[in-house]
Amino acid sequence: MEQKIITKIRHFISLTIIATVIAFWPICNTTPVNAQTVTLAQGVDPESLDPALDTLISSVGVMMNIYDALIWRNGKGEIVPALAESWDFPEANRMRLKIRQGVKFHDGSILTVEDVVFSYQRLFDKDSPSPLLSSLKGFVDSVEKVDDSTVLVKMPAARATVIPTLVRVPIISKSVFERVGVQAFGIAPVGTGPFKFKTWDKNERIVLERFNDHWRGPAAIRSYVIRPIPEDFARFASLLNGEVDIIANLTAERVKEIENNTALKWKGVASARNMFVGMNTRKKPFDDIRVRYALNHAVDKQALIDIVMGGHAIENASVCTQTLFGATKVDSFKYDVNKSKKLLAEAGYPNGFETTLLGPVGRYTKDKEIQEAIAGMLAEVGVRVKHVQPEWAQFIKQWLGQKYPMHYIGTGNQVMDCDQHLGYRIDGKRYNRYYQSDLIDTLIQKELVEYDVGKRKAILAEIQEKIRDDAPWIFLFDLKDLYGMTARIKWDPRADEMVWAYDIKVSE
């Protein structure tokens, strides 16, 4: 059976085999390391360290070491107090938070309620539109001072996910921001987090230093360095020769090499990110549900997982990643080429059609290979795919502009709630992008105001079933995030893709 799958995938994609010198490197790293410094290699560099300007998860992962939010989610996924010591709901659409006293910013100044209010209200400023506003849109109308230790969050209505939503908003220093301005703040920020900013050589490295006056107490490591290394080979090479301690987006092929190296280890975690191919259901041919079903039946998801992803992914036909609150299992579309061809013929496309697939390269694990494999599978039923694969910033612009009929993308989720996936991809009230359903929009508005956990889960389950039946995507899989690391690192990956250096310890 395995050989049949391998043969099939090789028919769909051709993978270039690169001769490397990795096989000839010594089993043990010989480069000396600094026990007080931990270096992470990830795929991309932030565009800015201002949390209002860059909301990419890999960038947020850097920034949440510099800043704190009012509320935090720990490595176990539990909601815990942070800059807010406690909170309550005096009314269904009002949330009152008590601000922790005596917290220091990295410049030595003391956190005030004014800093909290400013950090939120600047997001609503019409002259400073922020992508972070999308996390608050429909959830928070304003944040206001009650007294010197209390703020009040005003919502348009009851919002069941307002608590984890506040995890998304870091608190910045109002006085520093107003003194230096948005551009300077974005390259040399000041927060209250466990690490303070030291230097940033763009596209080379960001260096953070431990903040010894952090309100949680000092971190275990002295320095945290983040290096952007887009290429998988180069990232892995940097781990092998001891230049870095942790690499993100470890590919399945590297796992065996790590297992044969006593100086290294790897860890994985079921991710909050799911991958899919979106279709513009507002335009032909994807306005026909038979076409959307046909494409779902044409793609062998398990073969993609077994061969391209090396088994490190989980098939999922739900719009919500299975690690999220409210996620439910729904029936997958079975791989059936004959059924796919029949549906295409019934829809008026007996010979298939031509289309364009927009997708990134280097943003997600094996993204290019997955896109090529899907194109090969679709070609088997007559759907001829042309690839458009710009660099990440251009990809986002073209995706937001709905320039192409299909797109390969993944949805992360720092809130860890099904609703955020729905808001990003499905909710016509909030975004109205490639798919819209009045029924789904009504159900989303219903779950948003439902505080009863059992009732809300039932509504979310209904939404996921109906979206699956409407098939606005080619449903693929949830990712498993894999990390390679040196043996001295003591750290467990988080489902939200963030590397929070406060949790990292080293052994010598």
Short mmCIF file of C-alpha atoms in Angstrom, two decimals:
data_model
loop_
_atom_site.label_atom_id
_atom_site.label_comp_id
_atom_site.label_asym_id
_atom_site.label_seq_id
_atom_site.Cartn_x
_atom_site.Cartn_y
_atom_site.Cartn_z
CA MET A 1 0.00 0.00 0.00
CA GLU A 2 2.76 2.42 0.98
CA GLN A 3 4.57 1.77 -2.30
CA LYS A 4 1.40 2.56 -4.25
CA ILE A 5 1.07 5.89 -2.47
CA ILE A 6 4.71 6.72 -3.09
CA THR A 7 4.38 5.89 -6.77
CA LYS A 8 1.28 8.02 -7.05
CA ILE A 9 2.86 11.06 -5.44
CA ARG A 10 5.96 10.75 -7.57
CA HIS A 11 3.65 10.82 -10.56
CA PHE A 12 2.18 14.10 -9.34
CA ILE A 13 5.32 15.98 -8.35
CA SER A 14 8.98 15.84 -9.12
CA LEU A 15 11.21 16.66 -6.20
CA THR A 16 14.70 17.90 -6.85
CA ILE A 17 17.25 15.93 -4.87
CA ILE A 18 20.11 18.17 -3.82
CA ALA A 19 23.46 16.64 -2.96
CA THR A 20 24.57 18.20 0.29
CA VAL A 21 27.45 17.94 2.62
CA ILE A 22 25.18 17.30 5.58
CA ALA A 23 25.77 13.57 5.42
CA PHE A 24 29.46 14.15 5.95
CA TRP A 25 29.19 16.42 8.99
CA PRO A 26 30.30 15.00 12.30
CA ILE A 27 27.64 13.49 14.52
CA CYS A 28 28.47 15.81 17.44
CA ASN A 29 28.51 19.59 17.20
CA THR A 30 31.93 21.00 17.99
CA THR A 31 31.10 24.70 17.93
CA PRO A 32 31.06 26.09 21.48
CA VAL A 33 27.77 27.61 22.64
CA ASN A 34 26.90 30.28 25.17
CA ALA A 35 24.84 28.74 27.94
CA GLN A 36 23.16 32.07 28.63
CA THR A 37 22.12 32.78 25.03
CA VAL A 38 19.51 30.90 23.01
CA THR A 39 19.17 31.51 19.26
CA LEU A 40 16.09 30.69 17.20
CA ALA A 41 16.10 30.39 13.40
CA GLN A 42 12.72 30.99 11.74
CA GLY A 43 11.63 31.52 8.17
CA VAL A 44 11.00 35.26 7.99
CA ASP A 45 12.01 38.52 9.66
CA PRO A 46 9.35 40.84 11.10
CA GLU A 47 8.37 43.87 9.06
CA SER A 48 8.11 45.91 12.26
CA LEU A 49 8.30 45.38 16.02
CA ASP A 50 5.29 47.64 16.51
CA PRO A 51 2.44 45.19 17.27
CA ALA A 52 -0.05 47.44 15.52
CA LEU A 53 1.79 47.12 12.21
CA ASP A 54 2.85 43.47 11.92
CA THR A 55 0.47 40.67 12.90
CA LEU A 56 2.15 37.71 11.22
CA ILE A 57 2.34 34.93 13.83
CA SER A 58 6.12 34.57 13.48
CA SER A 59 6.43 38.32 14.13
CA VAL A 60 3.99 38.20 17.02
CA GLY A 61 6.08 35.37 18.47
CA VAL A 62 9.06 37.73 18.59
CA MET A 63 7.09 40.66 19.98
CA MET A 64 5.38 38.77 22.79
CA ASN A 65 8.83 38.39 24.34
CA ILE A 66 9.15 42.20 24.36
CA TYR A 67 5.61 43.08 25.44
CA ASP A 68 2.92 41.80 27.78
CA ALA A 69 -0.81 41.73 27.15
CA LEU A 70 -3.54 42.21 29.71
CA ILE A 71 -4.28 38.49 29.59
CA TRP A 72 -1.98 35.63 28.64
CA ARG A 73 -2.27 32.01 27.51
CA ASN A 74 0.42 29.83 29.03
CA GLY A 75 2.24 26.92 27.38
CA LYS A 76 -0.48 24.51 28.51
CA GLY A 77 -3.11 26.57 26.73
CA GLU A 78 -4.62 27.97 29.93
CA ILE A 79 -5.86 31.56 30.19
CA VAL A 80 -3.98 33.32 33.00
CA PRO A 81 -3.74 36.90 34.32
CA ALA A 82 -0.92 39.08 32.98
CA LEU A 83 -0.95 42.89 33.17
CA ALA A 84 -4.55 42.55 34.34
CA GLU A 85 -4.64 40.84 37.74
CA SER A 86 -8.36 40.09 37.53
CA TRP A 87 -11.52 40.88 35.56
CA ASP A 88 -15.28 40.64 35.75
CA PHE A 89 -18.39 41.47 33.68
CA PRO A 90 -20.60 44.12 35.32
CA GLU A 91 -22.82 43.87 32.23
CA ALA A 92 -22.94 41.38 29.35
CA ASN A 93 -21.23 43.87 27.04
CA ARG A 94 -18.85 45.38 29.59
CA MET A 95 -15.60 43.88 30.92
CA ARG A 96 -13.81 45.48 33.87
CA LEU A 97 -10.11 44.74 34.43
CA LYS A 98 -7.88 45.52 37.42
CA ILE A 99 -4.39 46.53 36.24
CA ARG A 100 -1.34 45.08 38.01
CA GLN A 101 0.46 47.74 40.01
CA GLY A 102 4.21 48.46 40.06
CA VAL A 103 4.95 46.90 36.63
CA LYS A 104 8.01 48.44 34.98
CA PHE A 105 8.65 49.24 31.34
CA HIS A 106 12.13 48.50 30.01
CA ASP A 107 13.10 52.17 30.40
CA GLY A 108 12.28 52.02 34.12
CA SER A 109 8.99 53.92 33.95
CA ILE A 110 5.89 52.46 35.63
CA LEU A 111 2.95 51.02 33.70
CA THR A 112 -0.20 53.13 34.04
CA VAL A 113 -3.82 52.81 33.03
CA GLU A 114 -3.10 55.52 30.46
CA ASP A 115 -0.63 53.17 28.72
CA VAL A 116 -3.31 50.48 28.53
CA VAL A 117 -5.95 52.82 27.12
CA PHE A 118 -3.48 54.29 24.61
CA SER A 119 -2.38 50.83 23.39
CA TYR A 120 -5.96 50.00 22.48
CA GLN A 121 -7.33 53.33 21.34
CA ARG A 122 -4.51 53.94 18.84
CA LEU A 123 -5.79 50.88 16.96
CA PHE A 124 -9.13 52.61 16.42
CA ASP A 125 -7.58 55.88 15.22
CA LYS A 126 -8.84 56.47 11.68
CA ASP A 127 -5.52 58.10 10.78
CA SER A 128 -3.52 55.03 11.83
CA PRO A 129 -5.28 51.95 10.45
CA SER A 130 -3.80 48.78 11.91
CA PRO A 131 -4.07 45.13 10.84
CA LEU A 132 -4.34 44.34 14.55
CA LEU A 133 -7.72 46.06 14.47
CA SER A 134 -9.07 43.00 12.66
CA SER A 135 -8.64 41.04 15.89
CA LEU A 136 -10.85 43.54 17.73
CA LYS A 137 -13.35 44.31 14.99
CA GLY A 138 -16.80 43.44 16.26
CA PHE A 139 -15.43 42.57 19.72
CA VAL A 140 -14.23 45.81 21.29
CA ASP A 141 -15.60 49.30 20.71
CA SER A 142 -13.36 51.09 23.19
CA VAL A 143 -11.17 50.77 26.28
CA GLU A 144 -11.64 53.50 28.87
CA LYS A 145 -10.10 54.51 32.17
CA VAL A 146 -12.26 53.98 35.26
CA ASP A 147 -9.64 54.92 37.85
CA ASP A 148 -5.87 54.62 38.32
CA SER A 149 -6.07 50.81 38.57
CA THR A 150 -9.10 49.92 36.44
CA VAL A 151 -10.09 49.93 32.78
CA LEU A 152 -13.44 49.18 31.19
CA VAL A 153 -13.71 47.33 27.88
CA LYS A 154 -16.88 48.26 26.00
CA MET A 155 -18.23 45.76 23.50
CA PRO A 156 -20.98 46.22 20.88
CA ALA A 157 -22.78 43.25 22.48
CA ALA A 158 -21.93 40.21 24.57
CA ARG A 159 -18.81 38.60 23.12
CA ALA A 160 -18.01 35.04 24.18
CA THR A 161 -14.37 35.23 23.07
CA VAL A 162 -13.43 38.65 24.39
CA ILE A 163 -11.13 37.20 27.09
CA PRO A 164 -8.80 35.29 24.72
CA THR A 165 -9.09 38.12 22.18
CA LEU A 166 -7.29 40.44 24.60
CA VAL A 167 -4.30 38.08 24.44
CA ARG A 168 -3.74 39.52 20.96
CA VAL A 169 -3.06 43.11 22.06
CA PRO A 170 0.35 43.97 23.59
CA ILE A 171 0.62 47.02 25.83
CA ILE A 172 3.17 49.64 24.81
CA SER A 173 4.65 52.71 26.49
CA LYS A 174 2.52 55.75 25.62
CA SER A 175 5.23 58.26 26.54
CA VAL A 176 7.98 56.54 24.52
CA PHE A 177 5.74 56.11 21.48
CA GLU A 178 4.64 59.74 21.51
CA ARG A 179 8.22 60.93 21.98
CA VAL A 180 9.92 58.90 19.22
CA GLY A 181 7.08 58.36 16.74
CA VAL A 182 5.73 55.29 14.97
CA GLN A 183 8.71 54.58 12.72
CA ALA A 184 11.37 54.77 15.42
CA PHE A 185 9.24 52.82 17.87
CA GLY A 186 8.82 50.00 15.34
CA ILE A 187 12.58 49.45 15.13
CA ALA A 188 13.45 50.01 18.83
CA PRO A 189 10.36 49.24 20.94
CA VAL A 190 9.79 49.53 24.69
CA GLY A 191 7.49 47.12 26.50
CA THR A 192 7.11 45.37 29.84
CA GLY A 193 7.91 41.84 28.60
CA PRO A 194 10.50 39.39 29.94
CA PHE A 195 13.06 40.51 27.32
CA LYS A 196 14.05 44.03 26.30
CA PHE A 197 15.09 45.10 22.84
CA LYS A 198 18.84 45.47 22.21
CA THR A 199 19.62 45.46 18.47
CA TRP A 200 18.09 44.61 15.09
CA ASP A 201 20.10 44.05 11.94
CA LYS A 202 17.32 43.78 9.39
CA ASN A 203 17.12 40.32 7.79
CA GLU A 204 20.09 39.22 9.90
CA ARG A 205 19.21 39.04 13.59
CA ILE A 206 17.20 40.52 16.42
CA VAL A 207 18.88 40.49 19.82
CA LEU A 208 16.83 40.67 23.01
CA GLU A 209 18.22 40.83 26.54
CA ARG A 210 16.69 39.54 29.74
CA PHE A 211 14.73 42.19 31.67
CA ASN A 212 15.72 41.56 35.26
CA ASP A 213 12.91 43.76 36.66
CA HIS A 214 10.15 41.81 34.90
CA TRP A 215 7.10 41.44 37.13
CA ARG A 216 7.10 37.63 36.76
CA GLY A 217 10.74 37.49 37.80
CA PRO A 218 13.76 37.23 35.46
CA ALA A 219 13.87 34.65 32.68
CA ALA A 220 16.21 31.67 32.92
CA ILE A 221 18.31 32.74 29.92
CA ARG A 222 20.24 35.98 29.54
CA SER A 223 19.82 36.67 25.82
CA TYR A 224 17.39 35.59 23.11
CA VAL A 225 18.40 35.94 19.46
CA ILE A 226 16.07 35.52 16.47
CA ARG A 227 17.58 34.90 13.04
CA PRO A 228 15.52 34.83 9.81
CA ILE A 229 16.73 31.96 7.60
CA PRO A 230 14.16 31.29 4.83
CA GLU A 231 15.71 28.16 3.29
CA ASP A 232 15.12 24.83 5.01
CA PHE A 233 18.61 23.57 4.13
CA ALA A 234 20.30 26.65 5.57
CA ARG A 235 18.21 26.54 8.75
CA PHE A 236 19.09 22.90 9.32
CA ALA A 237 22.74 23.52 8.55
CA SER A 238 22.81 26.29 11.14
CA LEU A 239 21.49 23.85 13.74
CA LEU A 240 23.98 21.15 12.81
CA ASN A 241 27.00 23.41 13.13
CA GLY A 242 25.84 24.98 16.40
CA GLU A 243 25.04 28.47 15.10
CA VAL A 244 21.49 28.26 16.46
CA ASP A 245 19.75 26.34 19.23
CA ILE A 246 16.20 25.99 17.85
CA ILE A 247 14.85 25.90 14.31
CA ALA A 248 11.19 26.34 13.41
CA ASN A 249 9.44 24.60 10.48
CA LEU A 250 11.60 21.49 10.71
CA THR A 251 10.77 19.25 7.77
CA ALA A 252 9.97 15.55 8.13
CA GLU A 253 13.08 14.52 6.17
CA ARG A 254 15.28 16.06 8.84
CA VAL A 255 13.70 14.16 11.73
CA LYS A 256 15.64 10.95 11.04
CA GLU A 257 18.90 12.87 10.78
CA ILE A 258 18.23 14.45 14.14
CA GLU A 259 17.37 11.12 15.70
CA ASN A 260 20.78 9.82 14.61
CA ASN A 261 22.58 12.78 16.21
CA THR A 262 23.02 12.66 19.99
CA ALA A 263 23.74 16.39 20.11
CA LEU A 264 20.27 17.20 18.76
CA LYS A 265 16.61 16.43 19.39
CA TRP A 266 13.25 17.33 17.94
CA LYS A 267 9.80 18.03 19.31
CA GLY A 268 6.43 18.41 17.66
CA VAL A 269 2.99 19.65 18.62
CA ALA A 270 -0.42 19.63 16.94
CA SER A 271 -0.72 23.15 15.62
CA ALA A 272 -3.51 25.71 15.70
CA ARG A 273 -2.94 26.19 11.95
CA ASN A 274 -4.87 24.42 9.23
CA MET A 275 -4.01 24.43 5.55
CA PHE A 276 -6.45 24.60 2.66
CA VAL A 277 -7.02 25.76 -0.89
CA GLY A 278 -9.61 28.52 -0.96
CA MET A 279 -11.85 29.02 -3.98
CA ASN A 280 -13.58 32.23 -5.00
CA THR A 281 -17.15 31.00 -4.77
CA ARG A 282 -18.42 34.30 -6.16
CA LYS A 283 -17.01 33.60 -9.62
CA LYS A 284 -17.22 30.83 -12.22
CA PRO A 285 -16.51 27.97 -12.15
CA PHE A 286 -16.35 27.90 -8.34
CA ASP A 287 -19.85 29.31 -7.89
CA ASP A 288 -21.04 25.79 -8.79
CA ILE A 289 -20.98 23.48 -5.77
CA ARG A 290 -20.45 20.48 -8.07
CA VAL A 291 -17.10 21.94 -9.13
CA ARG A 292 -16.09 22.52 -5.52
CA TYR A 293 -17.04 18.95 -4.59
CA ALA A 294 -15.18 17.65 -7.64
CA LEU A 295 -11.95 19.32 -6.62
CA ASN A 296 -12.26 18.02 -3.07
CA HIS A 297 -12.67 14.47 -4.38
CA ALA A 298 -9.72 14.93 -6.78
CA VAL A 299 -7.15 15.61 -4.04
CA ASP A 300 -5.74 12.68 -2.07
CA LYS A 301 -5.19 14.36 1.29
CA GLN A 302 -3.74 11.30 2.99
CA ALA A 303 -1.14 10.90 0.26
CA LEU A 304 -0.09 14.53 0.73
CA ILE A 305 0.24 13.90 4.46
CA ASP A 306 2.09 10.58 4.17
CA ILE A 307 4.55 11.53 1.47
CA VAL A 308 5.00 15.28 1.23
CA MET A 309 4.49 16.01 4.94
CA GLY A 310 6.16 12.80 6.12
CA GLY A 311 3.13 11.92 8.24
CA HIS A 312 3.38 15.13 10.27
CA ALA A 313 -0.09 16.53 9.58
CA ILE A 314 -3.69 15.56 10.38
CA GLU A 315 -6.43 15.37 7.75
CA ASN A 316 -9.24 17.75 8.63
CA ALA A 317 -12.36 18.73 6.68
CA SER A 318 -13.46 21.26 9.28
CA VAL A 319 -12.90 24.98 8.87
CA CYS A 320 -11.51 24.91 12.43
CA THR A 321 -8.23 23.33 13.47
CA GLN A 322 -8.86 20.49 15.89
CA THR A 323 -6.76 22.07 18.68
CA LEU A 324 -9.23 24.96 19.02
CA PHE A 325 -12.12 25.43 21.40
CA GLY A 326 -15.33 24.38 19.67
CA ALA A 327 -13.70 22.32 16.92
CA THR A 328 -15.56 19.20 15.82
CA LYS A 329 -14.79 16.33 13.47
CA VAL A 330 -16.68 16.34 10.18
CA ASP A 331 -16.66 13.82 7.34
CA SER A 332 -13.80 14.18 4.88
CA PHE A 333 -14.24 14.10 1.12
CA LYS A 334 -13.04 10.71 -0.06
CA TYR A 335 -10.42 10.61 -2.77
CA ASP A 336 -12.33 9.48 -5.88
CA VAL A 337 -11.09 10.50 -9.33
CA ASN A 338 -14.08 8.98 -11.16
CA LYS A 339 -16.56 10.82 -8.96
CA SER A 340 -14.62 14.04 -9.50
CA LYS A 341 -14.73 13.67 -13.30
CA LYS A 342 -18.44 12.89 -13.18
CA LEU A 343 -19.22 15.97 -11.13
CA LEU A 344 -17.17 18.18 -13.46
CA ALA A 345 -19.05 16.79 -16.47
CA GLU A 346 -22.40 17.42 -14.76
CA ALA A 347 -21.29 21.01 -14.10
CA GLY A 348 -20.50 21.52 -17.79
CA TYR A 349 -16.75 20.90 -17.68
CA PRO A 350 -16.24 17.40 -19.15
CA ASN A 351 -12.73 18.39 -20.24
CA GLY A 352 -11.94 20.33 -17.10
CA PHE A 353 -10.81 23.96 -17.16
CA GLU A 354 -7.81 26.22 -16.61
CA THR A 355 -7.31 28.14 -13.39
CA THR A 356 -4.63 29.94 -11.36
CA LEU A 357 -3.44 29.07 -7.87
CA LEU A 358 -1.88 31.83 -5.76
CA GLY A 359 0.44 30.51 -3.08
CA PRO A 360 3.48 31.41 -0.97
CA VAL A 361 6.89 29.76 -1.02
CA GLY A 362 8.82 29.37 2.22
CA ARG A 363 6.08 30.62 4.53
CA TYR A 364 4.68 27.19 5.47
CA THR A 365 6.30 23.79 5.74
CA LYS A 366 6.52 22.22 2.26
CA ASP A 367 4.21 24.86 0.81
CA LYS A 368 5.69 24.76 -2.69
CA GLU A 369 5.69 20.96 -2.82
CA ILE A 370 2.10 20.76 -1.59
CA GLN A 371 0.93 23.21 -4.25
CA GLU A 372 2.73 21.23 -6.97
CA ALA A 373 1.24 17.96 -5.72
CA ILE A 374 -2.28 19.40 -5.68
CA ALA A 375 -1.82 20.74 -9.21
CA GLY A 376 -0.74 17.29 -10.34
CA MET A 377 -3.77 15.68 -8.76
CA LEU A 378 -6.15 18.21 -10.30
CA ALA A 379 -4.55 17.63 -13.70
CA GLU A 380 -5.72 14.00 -13.45
CA VAL A 381 -9.32 15.24 -13.68
CA GLY A 382 -8.61 17.85 -16.37
CA VAL A 383 -8.15 20.93 -14.18
CA ARG A 384 -5.03 22.68 -15.42
CA VAL A 385 -3.38 24.85 -12.77
CA LYS A 386 -1.00 27.75 -13.32
CA HIS A 387 1.04 28.78 -10.27
CA VAL A 388 1.60 32.33 -9.04
CA GLN A 389 4.06 32.30 -6.13
CA PRO A 390 5.22 35.79 -5.10
CA GLU A 391 7.20 36.63 -1.96
CA TRP A 392 5.12 36.80 1.21
CA ALA A 393 4.28 40.52 1.33
CA GLN A 394 3.08 40.46 -2.28
CA PHE A 395 1.19 37.24 -1.68
CA ILE A 396 -0.80 38.88 1.11
CA LYS A 397 -1.63 41.92 -1.05
CA GLN A 398 -2.77 39.75 -3.94
CA TRP A 399 -4.76 37.47 -1.64
CA LEU A 400 -6.52 40.41 0.02
CA GLY A 401 -7.18 41.89 -3.42
CA GLN A 402 -8.89 38.66 -4.55
CA LYS A 403 -6.81 38.78 -7.71
CA TYR A 404 -6.80 35.02 -8.36
CA PRO A 405 -9.56 32.39 -8.21
CA MET A 406 -7.69 29.93 -5.95
CA HIS A 407 -5.20 30.35 -3.11
CA TYR A 408 -3.18 28.08 -0.84
CA ILE A 409 -2.98 29.43 2.69
CA GLY A 410 -3.06 28.48 6.36
CA THR A 411 -4.98 29.99 9.25
CA GLY A 412 -3.22 30.41 12.59
CA ASN A 413 -5.07 31.23 15.78
CA GLN A 414 -3.60 32.98 18.80
CA VAL A 415 -7.05 33.21 20.39
CA MET A 416 -7.32 29.37 20.21
CA ASP A 417 -11.04 29.56 19.55
CA CYS A 418 -12.99 28.38 16.51
CA ASP A 419 -14.53 31.80 16.08
CA GLN A 420 -11.25 33.40 15.04
CA HIS A 421 -10.90 30.95 12.15
CA LEU A 422 -14.47 31.79 11.14
CA GLY A 423 -13.79 35.50 11.42
CA TYR A 424 -10.63 35.35 9.32
CA ARG A 425 -12.01 33.20 6.51
CA ILE A 426 -15.79 32.81 6.58
CA ASP A 427 -17.67 35.61 8.32
CA GLY A 428 -19.20 37.87 5.66
CA LYS A 429 -20.10 40.46 8.28
CA ARG A 430 -16.45 40.96 9.25
CA TYR A 431 -14.55 40.29 6.03
CA ASN A 432 -16.77 39.24 3.11
CA ARG A 433 -13.93 37.85 1.00
CA TYR A 434 -14.14 34.68 -1.09
CA TYR A 435 -17.25 33.08 0.39
CA GLN A 436 -20.42 34.35 2.00
CA SER A 437 -23.51 32.62 3.38
CA ASP A 438 -26.38 34.43 5.08
CA LEU A 439 -27.13 31.32 7.13
CA ILE A 440 -23.52 30.93 8.29
CA ASP A 441 -23.30 34.65 9.10
CA THR A 442 -26.44 34.36 11.24
CA LEU A 443 -25.07 31.35 13.12
CA ILE A 444 -21.75 33.11 13.71
CA GLN A 445 -23.52 36.10 15.22
CA LYS A 446 -25.43 33.66 17.44
CA GLU A 447 -22.33 31.89 18.78
CA LEU A 448 -20.57 35.20 19.37
CA VAL A 449 -23.06 36.24 22.05
CA GLU A 450 -23.54 32.83 23.68
CA TYR A 451 -21.72 32.60 27.03
CA ASP A 452 -23.03 29.11 27.80
CA VAL A 453 -20.16 26.79 26.81
CA GLY A 454 -22.31 23.79 25.88
CA LYS A 455 -24.74 25.79 23.75
CA ARG A 456 -21.90 27.61 22.04
CA LYS A 457 -20.10 24.37 21.16
CA ALA A 458 -23.32 23.07 19.59
CA ILE A 459 -23.65 26.17 17.40
CA LEU A 460 -20.00 25.97 16.35
CA ALA A 461 -20.47 22.29 15.44
CA GLU A 462 -23.46 23.17 13.26
CA ILE A 463 -21.45 25.90 11.52
CA GLN A 464 -18.59 23.51 10.74
CA GLU A 465 -20.95 20.89 9.30
CA LYS A 466 -22.68 23.42 7.07
CA ILE A 467 -19.41 24.91 5.81
CA ARG A 468 -18.09 21.45 5.01
CA ASP A 469 -21.27 20.75 3.05
CA ASP A 470 -20.89 24.03 1.16
CA ALA A 471 -17.20 23.26 0.40
CA PRO A 472 -15.76 26.75 -0.15
CA TRP A 473 -12.30 25.19 0.24
CA ILE A 474 -10.38 22.14 -0.80
CA PHE A 475 -10.04 20.95 2.79
CA LEU A 476 -6.57 19.59 3.50
CA PHE A 477 -4.99 19.15 6.92
CA ASP A 478 -3.95 20.60 10.26
CA LEU A 479 -0.23 21.11 10.60
CA LYS A 480 2.02 19.57 13.19
CA ASP A 481 4.68 22.09 14.12
CA LEU A 482 8.12 20.49 14.26
CA TYR A 483 11.16 22.06 15.91
CA GLY A 484 14.75 20.92 15.86
CA MET A 485 16.92 21.89 18.82
CA THR A 486 20.21 21.24 20.51
CA ALA A 487 20.16 18.70 23.32
CA ARG A 488 20.80 21.40 25.94
CA ILE A 489 17.44 23.10 25.33
CA LYS A 490 14.59 22.44 27.74
CA TRP A 491 11.41 23.72 26.13
CA ASP A 492 8.07 22.38 24.90
CA PRO A 493 6.48 23.87 21.75
CA ARG A 494 3.16 25.68 21.95
CA ALA A 495 0.14 25.01 19.73
CA ASP A 496 -0.12 28.73 18.84
CA GLU A 497 3.27 28.68 17.03
CA MET A 498 4.91 31.19 19.35
CA VAL A 499 8.32 30.63 20.87
CA TRP A 500 8.08 32.33 24.25
CA ALA A 501 11.64 32.49 25.49
CA TYR A 502 10.56 32.94 29.11
CA ASP A 503 9.73 29.21 29.11
CA ILE A 504 13.15 28.18 27.73
CA LYS A 505 15.82 26.72 29.99
CA VAL A 506 19.20 25.26 29.15
CA SER A 507 21.20 22.43 30.65
CA GLU A 508 24.96 22.04 30.40
#
